[in-house]
Amino acid sequence: IRYGYSIEEVFQKHKTRIPLIHLHGVDFSSNIPKDHQAIDKTPSGLLAPTLNVLQQFAGVVSLEVFNYEHLSSSLTFLNNIFMNMHPHETDHEDKNKNQNLP
């Protein structure tokens, strides 16, 4: 994001070779962008392509932030985004359990 690469293009080109996504926010509020910030510091228009990639990615996501405040707000942000996009994992498990009842 900081350097202007198309995250979606890079992901589509290399997705079969990507085992891990290194994720952190970028704060653009000053003249010099700051890496390794809370994810919610990244402008939503710049973050949307990353969220699209994360929906398609089944590997490891590493949050690289350097303090608890950034970690906590990043986890809360991602939880809110993905809980709104996908039903709870347990909903699927509960349906399977009910099918096996006598």
PDB file of N, CA and C in Angstrom, residues 10-98:
ATOM      1  N   VAL A  10      -0.653  -8.394  -7.713  1.00  0.00           N
ATOM      2  CA  VAL A  10       0.459  -9.191  -7.185  1.00  0.00           C
ATOM      3  C   VAL A  10      -0.065 -10.518  -6.633  1.00  0.00           C
ATOM      4  N   PHE A  11      -1.166 -10.469  -5.893  1.00  0.00           N
ATOM      5  CA  PHE A  11      -1.738 -11.691  -5.336  1.00  0.00           C
ATOM      6  C   PHE A  11      -2.174 -12.650  -6.447  1.00  0.00           C
ATOM      7  N   GLN A  12      -2.881 -12.172  -7.443  1.00  0.00           N
ATOM      8  CA  GLN A  12      -3.342 -13.048  -8.522  1.00  0.00           C
ATOM      9  C   GLN A  12      -2.171 -13.694  -9.257  1.00  0.00           C
ATOM     10  N   LYS A  13      -1.103 -12.943  -9.441  1.00  0.00           N
ATOM     11  CA  LYS A  13       0.065 -13.466 -10.154  1.00  0.00           C
ATOM     12  C   LYS A  13       0.812 -14.524  -9.346  1.00  0.00           C
ATOM     13  N   HIS A  14       0.872 -14.366  -8.026  1.00  0.00           N
ATOM     14  CA  HIS A  14       1.722 -15.221  -7.200  1.00  0.00           C
ATOM     15  C   HIS A  14       0.978 -16.050  -6.152  1.00  0.00           C
ATOM     16  N   LYS A  15      -0.358 -16.080  -6.195  1.00  0.00           N
ATOM     17  CA  LYS A  15      -1.128 -16.673  -5.096  1.00  0.00           C
ATOM     18  C   LYS A  15      -0.789 -18.129  -4.798  1.00  0.00           C
ATOM     19  N   THR A  16      -0.373 -18.896  -5.772  1.00  0.00           N
ATOM     20  CA  THR A  16      -0.043 -20.295  -5.507  1.00  0.00           C
ATOM     21  C   THR A  16       1.288 -20.443  -4.769  1.00  0.00           C
ATOM     22  N   ARG A  17       2.058 -19.359  -4.711  1.00  0.00           N
ATOM     23  CA  ARG A  17       3.368 -19.400  -4.055  1.00  0.00           C
ATOM     24  C   ARG A  17       3.406 -18.599  -2.752  1.00  0.00           C
ATOM     25  N   ILE A  18       2.282 -18.051  -2.331  1.00  0.00           N
ATOM     26  CA  ILE A  18       2.264 -17.198  -1.141  1.00  0.00           C
ATOM     27  C   ILE A  18       1.779 -18.007   0.061  1.00  0.00           C
ATOM     28  N   PRO A  19       2.689 -18.343   0.988  1.00  0.00           N
ATOM     29  CA  PRO A  19       2.268 -19.089   2.175  1.00  0.00           C
ATOM     30  C   PRO A  19       1.843 -18.168   3.325  1.00  0.00           C
ATOM     31  N   LEU A  20       2.271 -16.892   3.272  1.00  0.00           N
ATOM     32  CA  LEU A  20       2.072 -15.991   4.394  1.00  0.00           C
ATOM     33  C   LEU A  20       1.854 -14.564   3.897  1.00  0.00           C
ATOM     34  N   ILE A  21       0.899 -13.893   4.500  1.00  0.00           N
ATOM     35  CA  ILE A  21       0.697 -12.467   4.218  1.00  0.00           C
ATOM     36  C   ILE A  21       1.112 -11.690   5.450  1.00  0.00           C
ATOM     37  N   HIS A  22       2.031 -10.777   5.236  1.00  0.00           N
ATOM     38  CA  HIS A  22       2.547  -9.882   6.272  1.00  0.00           C
ATOM     39  C   HIS A  22       1.636  -8.658   6.257  1.00  0.00           C
ATOM     40  N   LEU A  23       0.878  -8.457   7.320  1.00  0.00           N
ATOM     41  CA  LEU A  23      -0.172  -7.434   7.320  1.00  0.00           C
ATOM     42  C   LEU A  23       0.041  -6.414   8.422  1.00  0.00           C
ATOM     43  N   HIS A  24      -0.088  -5.165   8.053  1.00  0.00           N
ATOM     44  CA  HIS A  24      -0.068  -4.068   9.019  1.00  0.00           C
ATOM     45  C   HIS A  24      -0.670  -2.849   8.345  1.00  0.00           C
ATOM     46  N   GLY A  25      -1.017  -1.881   9.131  1.00  0.00           N
ATOM     47  CA  GLY A  25      -1.572  -0.656   8.590  1.00  0.00           C
ATOM     48  C   GLY A  25      -0.491   0.329   8.197  1.00  0.00           C
ATOM     49  N   VAL A  26      -0.912   1.312   7.426  1.00  0.00           N
ATOM     50  CA  VAL A  26      -0.038   2.420   7.045  1.00  0.00           C
ATOM     51  C   VAL A  26      -0.799   3.703   7.350  1.00  0.00           C
ATOM     52  N   ASP A  27      -0.160   4.557   8.122  1.00  0.00           N
ATOM     53  CA  ASP A  27      -0.760   5.836   8.503  1.00  0.00           C
ATOM     54  C   ASP A  27      -0.252   6.909   7.552  1.00  0.00           C
ATOM     55  N   PHE A  28      -1.163   7.489   6.781  1.00  0.00           N
ATOM     56  CA  PHE A  28      -0.825   8.519   5.801  1.00  0.00           C
ATOM     57  C   PHE A  28      -1.144   9.927   6.300  1.00  0.00           C
ATOM     58  N   SER A  29      -1.318  10.094   7.612  1.00  0.00           N
ATOM     59  CA  SER A  29      -1.748  11.397   8.126  1.00  0.00           C
ATOM     60  C   SER A  29      -0.643  12.450   8.148  1.00  0.00           C
ATOM     61  N   SER A  30       0.604  12.054   7.914  1.00  0.00           N
ATOM     62  CA  SER A  30       1.692  13.038   7.843  1.00  0.00           C
ATOM     63  C   SER A  30       2.342  12.967   6.465  1.00  0.00           C
ATOM     64  N   ASN A  31       3.332  13.804   6.228  1.00  0.00           N
ATOM     65  CA  ASN A  31       4.010  13.832   4.926  1.00  0.00           C
ATOM     66  C   ASN A  31       4.732  12.530   4.616  1.00  0.00           C
ATOM     67  N   ILE A  32       5.202  11.857   5.654  1.00  0.00           N
ATOM     68  CA  ILE A  32       5.905  10.587   5.475  1.00  0.00           C
ATOM     69  C   ILE A  32       5.025   9.473   6.030  1.00  0.00           C
ATOM     70  N   PRO A  33       4.525   8.568   5.163  1.00  0.00           N
ATOM     71  CA  PRO A  33       3.686   7.468   5.649  1.00  0.00           C
ATOM     72  C   PRO A  33       4.430   6.608   6.665  1.00  0.00           C
ATOM     73  N   LYS A  34       3.708   6.164   7.687  1.00  0.00           N
ATOM     74  CA  LYS A  34       4.294   5.321   8.734  1.00  0.00           C
ATOM     75  C   LYS A  34       3.766   3.898   8.613  1.00  0.00           C
ATOM     76  N   ASP A  35       4.694   2.951   8.423  1.00  0.00           N
ATOM     77  CA  ASP A  35       4.364   1.528   8.369  1.00  0.00           C
ATOM     78  C   ASP A  35       4.165   0.956   9.769  1.00  0.00           C
ATOM     79  N   HIS A  36       3.644  -0.267   9.809  1.00  0.00           N
ATOM     80  CA  HIS A  36       3.489  -1.053  11.030  1.00  0.00           C
ATOM     81  C   HIS A  36       2.580  -0.385  12.047  1.00  0.00           C
ATOM     82  N   GLN A  37       1.534   0.255  11.529  1.00  0.00           N
ATOM     83  CA  GLN A  37       0.535   0.897  12.366  1.00  0.00           C
ATOM     84  C   GLN A  37      -0.693  -0.003  12.449  1.00  0.00           C
ATOM     85  N   ALA A  38      -1.655   0.382  13.263  1.00  0.00           N
ATOM     86  CA  ALA A  38      -2.920  -0.354  13.332  1.00  0.00           C
ATOM     87  C   ALA A  38      -3.573  -0.352  11.947  1.00  0.00           C
ATOM     88  N   ILE A  39      -4.215  -1.441  11.610  1.00  0.00           N
ATOM     89  CA  ILE A  39      -4.821  -1.567  10.279  1.00  0.00           C
ATOM     90  C   ILE A  39      -5.859  -0.486  10.033  1.00  0.00           C
ATOM     91  N   ASP A  40      -6.600  -0.106  11.065  1.00  0.00           N
ATOM     92  CA  ASP A  40      -7.638   0.904  10.870  1.00  0.00           C
ATOM     93  C   ASP A  40      -7.081   2.307  10.633  1.00  0.00           C
ATOM     94  N   LYS A  41      -5.761   2.479  10.682  1.00  0.00           N
ATOM     95  CA  LYS A  41      -5.134   3.763  10.326  1.00  0.00           C
ATOM     96  C   LYS A  41      -5.011   3.928   8.816  1.00  0.00           C
ATOM     97  N   THR A  42      -5.151   2.839   8.077  1.00  0.00           N
ATOM     98  CA  THR A  42      -5.048   2.880   6.617  1.00  0.00           C
ATOM     99  C   THR A  42      -6.363   3.384   6.032  1.00  0.00           C
ATOM    100  N   PRO A  43      -6.301   4.348   5.103  1.00  0.00           N
ATOM    101  CA  PRO A  43      -7.541   4.824   4.483  1.00  0.00           C
ATOM    102  C   PRO A  43      -8.318   3.675   3.835  1.00  0.00           C
ATOM    103  N   SER A  44      -9.629   3.680   4.027  1.00  0.00           N
ATOM    104  CA  SER A  44     -10.453   2.550   3.567  1.00  0.00           C
ATOM    105  C   SER A  44     -10.325   2.294   2.071  1.00  0.00           C
ATOM    106  N   GLY A  45     -10.179   3.325   1.277  1.00  0.00           N
ATOM    107  CA  GLY A  45     -10.027   3.135  -0.168  1.00  0.00           C
ATOM    108  C   GLY A  45      -8.758   2.389  -0.534  1.00  0.00           C
ATOM    109  N   LEU A  46      -7.728   2.557   0.267  1.00  0.00           N
ATOM    110  CA  LEU A  46      -6.477   1.836   0.029  1.00  0.00           C
ATOM    111  C   LEU A  46      -6.494   0.445   0.645  1.00  0.00           C
ATOM    112  N   LEU A  47      -7.292   0.261   1.663  1.00  0.00           N
ATOM    113  CA  LEU A  47      -7.350  -1.021   2.368  1.00  0.00           C
ATOM    114  C   LEU A  47      -8.273  -2.029   1.687  1.00  0.00           C
ATOM    115  N   ALA A  48      -9.254  -1.567   0.951  1.00  0.00           N
ATOM    116  CA  ALA A  48     -10.243  -2.466   0.330  1.00  0.00           C
ATOM    117  C   ALA A  48      -9.616  -3.583  -0.510  1.00  0.00           C
ATOM    118  N   PRO A  49      -8.628  -3.300  -1.367  1.00  0.00           N
ATOM    119  CA  PRO A  49      -8.022  -4.394  -2.138  1.00  0.00           C
ATOM    120  C   PRO A  49      -7.368  -5.452  -1.245  1.00  0.00           C
ATOM    121  N   THR A  50      -6.776  -5.029  -0.141  1.00  0.00           N
ATOM    122  CA  THR A  50      -6.168  -5.978   0.785  1.00  0.00           C
ATOM    123  C   THR A  50      -7.229  -6.877   1.408  1.00  0.00           C
ATOM    124  N   LEU A  51      -8.350  -6.298   1.790  1.00  0.00           N
ATOM    125  CA  LEU A  51      -9.434  -7.093   2.363  1.00  0.00           C
ATOM    126  C   LEU A  51      -9.983  -8.078   1.344  1.00  0.00           C
ATOM    127  N   ASN A  52     -10.050  -7.681   0.078  1.00  0.00           N
ATOM    128  CA  ASN A  52     -10.490  -8.600  -0.983  1.00  0.00           C
ATOM    129  C   ASN A  52      -9.532  -9.783  -1.103  1.00  0.00           C
ATOM    130  N   VAL A  53      -8.240  -9.510  -1.033  1.00  0.00           N
ATOM    131  CA  VAL A  53      -7.243 -10.581  -1.096  1.00  0.00           C
ATOM    132  C   VAL A  53      -7.391 -11.508   0.108  1.00  0.00           C
ATOM    133  N   LEU A  54      -7.564 -10.945   1.298  1.00  0.00           N
ATOM    134  CA  LEU A  54      -7.688 -11.770   2.505  1.00  0.00           C
ATOM    135  C   LEU A  54      -8.882 -12.718   2.431  1.00  0.00           C
ATOM    136  N   GLN A  55      -9.943 -12.310   1.759  1.00  0.00           N
ATOM    137  CA  GLN A  55     -11.108 -13.188   1.610  1.00  0.00           C
ATOM    138  C   GLN A  55     -10.781 -14.417   0.775  1.00  0.00           C
ATOM    139  N   GLN A  56      -9.804 -14.307  -0.113  1.00  0.00           N
ATOM    140  CA  GLN A  56      -9.437 -15.406  -1.010  1.00  0.00           C
ATOM    141  C   GLN A  56      -8.278 -16.242  -0.469  1.00  0.00           C
ATOM    142  N   PHE A  57      -7.623 -15.764   0.568  1.00  0.00           N
ATOM    143  CA  PHE A  57      -6.379 -16.354   1.048  1.00  0.00           C
ATOM    144  C   PHE A  57      -6.645 -17.363   2.157  1.00  0.00           C
ATOM    145  N   ALA A  58      -6.023 -18.538   2.054  1.00  0.00           N
ATOM    146  CA  ALA A  58      -6.226 -19.583   3.060  1.00  0.00           C
ATOM    147  C   ALA A  58      -4.959 -19.874   3.861  1.00  0.00           C
ATOM    148  N   GLY A  59      -3.919 -19.055   3.685  1.00  0.00           N
ATOM    149  CA  GLY A  59      -2.662 -19.286   4.394  1.00  0.00           C
ATOM    150  C   GLY A  59      -2.592 -18.522   5.703  1.00  0.00           C
ATOM    151  N   VAL A  60      -1.395 -18.300   6.152  1.00  0.00           N
ATOM    152  CA  VAL A  60      -1.118 -17.609   7.418  1.00  0.00           C
ATOM    153  C   VAL A  60      -1.121 -16.104   7.198  1.00  0.00           C
ATOM    154  N   VAL A  61      -1.729 -15.381   8.132  1.00  0.00           N
ATOM    155  CA  VAL A  61      -1.675 -13.926   8.125  1.00  0.00           C
ATOM    156  C   VAL A  61      -0.944 -13.501   9.392  1.00  0.00           C
ATOM    157  N   SER A  62       0.133 -12.777   9.207  1.00  0.00           N
ATOM    158  CA  SER A  62       0.947 -12.296  10.323  1.00  0.00           C
ATOM    159  C   SER A  62       0.706 -10.801  10.494  1.00  0.00           C
ATOM    160  N   LEU A  63       0.223 -10.413  11.664  1.00  0.00           N
ATOM    161  CA  LEU A  63       0.041  -8.992  11.959  1.00  0.00           C
ATOM    162  C   LEU A  63       1.347  -8.458  12.525  1.00  0.00           C
ATOM    163  N   GLU A  64       1.968  -7.537  11.811  1.00  0.00           N
ATOM    164  CA  GLU A  64       3.227  -6.988  12.304  1.00  0.00           C
ATOM    165  C   GLU A  64       3.028  -5.544  12.733  1.00  0.00           C
ATOM    166  N   VAL A  65       2.681  -5.421  13.976  1.00  0.00           N
ATOM    167  CA  VAL A  65       2.550  -4.122  14.626  1.00  0.00           C
ATOM    168  C   VAL A  65       3.401  -4.200  15.887  1.00  0.00           C
ATOM    169  N   PHE A  66       3.798  -3.046  16.400  1.00  0.00           N
ATOM    170  CA  PHE A  66       4.817  -3.053  17.437  1.00  0.00           C
ATOM    171  C   PHE A  66       4.356  -2.620  18.817  1.00  0.00           C
ATOM    172  N   ASN A  67       3.051  -2.564  19.027  1.00  0.00           N
ATOM    173  CA  ASN A  67       2.576  -2.326  20.385  1.00  0.00           C
ATOM    174  C   ASN A  67       1.180  -2.922  20.546  1.00  0.00           C
ATOM    175  N   TYR A  68       0.808  -3.102  21.794  1.00  0.00           N
ATOM    176  CA  TYR A  68      -0.462  -3.755  22.101  1.00  0.00           C
ATOM    177  C   TYR A  68      -1.652  -2.965  21.571  1.00  0.00           C
ATOM    178  N   GLU A  69      -1.604  -1.649  21.653  1.00  0.00           N
ATOM    179  CA  GLU A  69      -2.724  -0.814  21.174  1.00  0.00           C
ATOM    180  C   GLU A  69      -2.988  -1.056  19.685  1.00  0.00           C
ATOM    181  N   HIS A  70      -1.927  -1.096  18.888  1.00  0.00           N
ATOM    182  CA  HIS A  70      -2.101  -1.341  17.446  1.00  0.00           C
ATOM    183  C   HIS A  70      -2.583  -2.761  17.173  1.00  0.00           C
ATOM    184  N   LEU A  71      -2.083  -3.713  17.951  1.00  0.00           N
ATOM    185  CA  LEU A  71      -2.527  -5.100  17.806  1.00  0.00           C
ATOM    186  C   LEU A  71      -4.004  -5.226  18.146  1.00  0.00           C
ATOM    187  N   SER A  72      -4.389  -4.674  19.261  1.00  0.00           N
ATOM    188  CA  SER A  72      -5.774  -4.774  19.712  1.00  0.00           C
ATOM    189  C   SER A  72      -6.738  -4.127  18.719  1.00  0.00           C
ATOM    190  N   SER A  73      -6.425  -2.924  18.267  1.00  0.00           N
ATOM    191  CA  SER A  73      -7.345  -2.264  17.329  1.00  0.00           C
ATOM    192  C   SER A  73      -7.347  -2.970  15.970  1.00  0.00           C
ATOM    193  N   SER A  74      -6.221  -3.549  15.552  1.00  0.00           N
ATOM    194  CA  SER A  74      -6.177  -4.301  14.295  1.00  0.00           C
ATOM    195  C   SER A  74      -7.028  -5.559  14.381  1.00  0.00           C
ATOM    196  N   LEU A  75      -6.920  -6.278  15.487  1.00  0.00           N
ATOM    197  CA  LEU A  75      -7.731  -7.490  15.667  1.00  0.00           C
ATOM    198  C   LEU A  75      -9.219  -7.156  15.725  1.00  0.00           C
ATOM    199  N   THR A  76      -9.561  -6.091  16.422  1.00  0.00           N
ATOM    200  CA  THR A  76     -10.966  -5.666  16.496  1.00  0.00           C
ATOM    201  C   THR A  76     -11.474  -5.285  15.111  1.00  0.00           C
ATOM    202  N   PHE A  77     -10.681  -4.526  14.368  1.00  0.00           N
ATOM    203  CA  PHE A  77     -11.062  -4.111  13.020  1.00  0.00           C
ATOM    204  C   PHE A  77     -11.297  -5.324  12.124  1.00  0.00           C
ATOM    205  N   LEU A  78     -10.333  -6.252  12.098  1.00  0.00           N
ATOM    206  CA  LEU A  78     -10.476  -7.441  11.245  1.00  0.00           C
ATOM    207  C   LEU A  78     -11.654  -8.298  11.673  1.00  0.00           C
ATOM    208  N   ASN A  79     -11.849  -8.438  12.970  1.00  0.00           N
ATOM    209  CA  ASN A  79     -12.985  -9.207  13.461  1.00  0.00           C
ATOM    210  C   ASN A  79     -14.300  -8.587  12.981  1.00  0.00           C
ATOM    211  N   ASN A  80     -14.425  -7.289  13.097  1.00  0.00           N
ATOM    212  CA  ASN A  80     -15.653  -6.617  12.653  1.00  0.00           C
ATOM    213  C   ASN A  80     -15.868  -6.770  11.159  1.00  0.00           C
ATOM    214  N   ILE A  81     -14.821  -6.653  10.385  1.00  0.00           N
ATOM    215  CA  ILE A  81     -14.938  -6.792   8.925  1.00  0.00           C
ATOM    216  C   ILE A  81     -15.358  -8.212   8.555  1.00  0.00           C
ATOM    217  N   PHE A  82     -14.654  -9.201   9.055  1.00  0.00           N
ATOM    218  CA  PHE A  82     -14.901 -10.575   8.616  1.00  0.00           C
ATOM    219  C   PHE A  82     -16.123 -11.206   9.261  1.00  0.00           C
ATOM    220  N   MET A  83     -16.486 -10.804  10.432  1.00  0.00           N
ATOM    221  CA  MET A  83     -17.718 -11.319  11.038  1.00  0.00           C
ATOM    222  C   MET A  83     -18.930 -10.794  10.282  1.00  0.00           C
ATOM    223  N   ASN A  84     -18.814  -9.629   9.693  1.00  0.00           N
ATOM    224  CA  ASN A  84     -19.915  -9.077   8.898  1.00  0.00           C
ATOM    225  C   ASN A  84     -19.976  -9.687   7.497  1.00  0.00           C
ATOM    226  N   MET A  85     -18.877 -10.256   7.022  1.00  0.00           N
ATOM    227  CA  MET A  85     -18.840 -10.831   5.673  1.00  0.00           C
ATOM    228  C   MET A  85     -19.251 -12.292   5.659  1.00  0.00           C
ATOM    229  N   HIS A  86     -18.926 -13.014   6.713  1.00  0.00           N
ATOM    230  CA  HIS A  86     -19.130 -14.457   6.742  1.00  0.00           C
ATOM    231  C   HIS A  86     -19.940 -14.845   7.965  1.00  0.00           C
ATOM    232  N   PRO A  87     -20.830 -15.831   7.821  1.00  0.00           N
ATOM    233  CA  PRO A  87     -21.540 -16.318   9.009  1.00  0.00           C
ATOM    234  C   PRO A  87     -20.551 -16.957   9.975  1.00  0.00           C
ATOM    235  N   HIS A  88     -20.962 -17.066  11.215  1.00  0.00           N
ATOM    236  CA  HIS A  88     -20.107 -17.702  12.208  1.00  0.00           C
ATOM    237  C   HIS A  88     -19.769 -19.113  11.774  1.00  0.00           C
ATOM    238  N   GLU A  89     -18.562 -19.485  11.991  1.00  0.00           N
ATOM    239  CA  GLU A  89     -18.075 -20.817  11.659  1.00  0.00           C
ATOM    240  C   GLU A  89     -18.924 -21.888  12.340  1.00  0.00           C
ATOM    241  N   THR A  90     -19.401 -21.614  13.533  1.00  0.00           N
ATOM    242  CA  THR A  90     -20.172 -22.611  14.266  1.00  0.00           C
ATOM    243  C   THR A  90     -21.546 -22.849  13.649  1.00  0.00           C
ATOM    244  N   ASP A  91     -22.066 -21.902  12.874  1.00  0.00           N
ATOM    245  CA  ASP A  91     -23.350 -22.122  12.207  1.00  0.00           C
ATOM    246  C   ASP A  91     -23.263 -23.326  11.277  1.00  0.00           C
ATOM    247  N   HIS A  92     -22.170 -23.416  10.529  1.00  0.00           N
ATOM    248  CA  HIS A  92     -21.971 -24.543   9.617  1.00  0.00           C
ATOM    249  C   HIS A  92     -21.802 -25.838  10.413  1.00  0.00           C
ATOM    250  N   GLU A  93     -21.032 -25.786  11.489  1.00  0.00           N
ATOM    251  CA  GLU A  93     -20.818 -26.971  12.308  1.00  0.00           C
ATOM    252  C   GLU A  93     -22.118 -27.441  12.941  1.00  0.00           C
ATOM    253  N   ASP A  94     -22.967 -26.511  13.412  1.00  0.00           N
ATOM    254  CA  ASP A  94     -24.241 -26.881  14.028  1.00  0.00           C
ATOM    255  C   ASP A  94     -25.158 -27.566  13.026  1.00  0.00           C
ATOM    256  N   LYS A  95     -25.176 -27.116  11.764  1.00  0.00           N
ATOM    257  CA  LYS A  95     -26.013 -27.749  10.743  1.00  0.00           C
ATOM    258  C   LYS A  95     -25.569 -29.186  10.524  1.00  0.00           C
ATOM    259  N   ASN A  96     -24.249 -29.400  10.497  1.00  0.00           N
ATOM    260  CA  ASN A  96     -23.749 -30.764  10.307  1.00  0.00           C
ATOM    261  C   ASN A  96     -24.097 -31.660  11.487  1.00  0.00           C
ATOM    262  N   LYS A  97     -24.018 -31.123  12.696  1.00  0.00           N
ATOM    263  CA  LYS A  97     -24.365 -31.908  13.876  1.00  0.00           C
ATOM    264  C   LYS A  97     -25.829 -32.304  13.858  1.00  0.00           C
ATOM    265  N   ASN A  98     -26.703 -31.390  13.451  1.00  0.00           N
ATOM    266  CA  ASN A  98     -28.145 -31.670  13.423  1.00  0.00           C
ATOM    267  C   ASN A  98     -28.491 -32.743  12.398  1.00  0.00           C
TER     268      ASN A  98
END
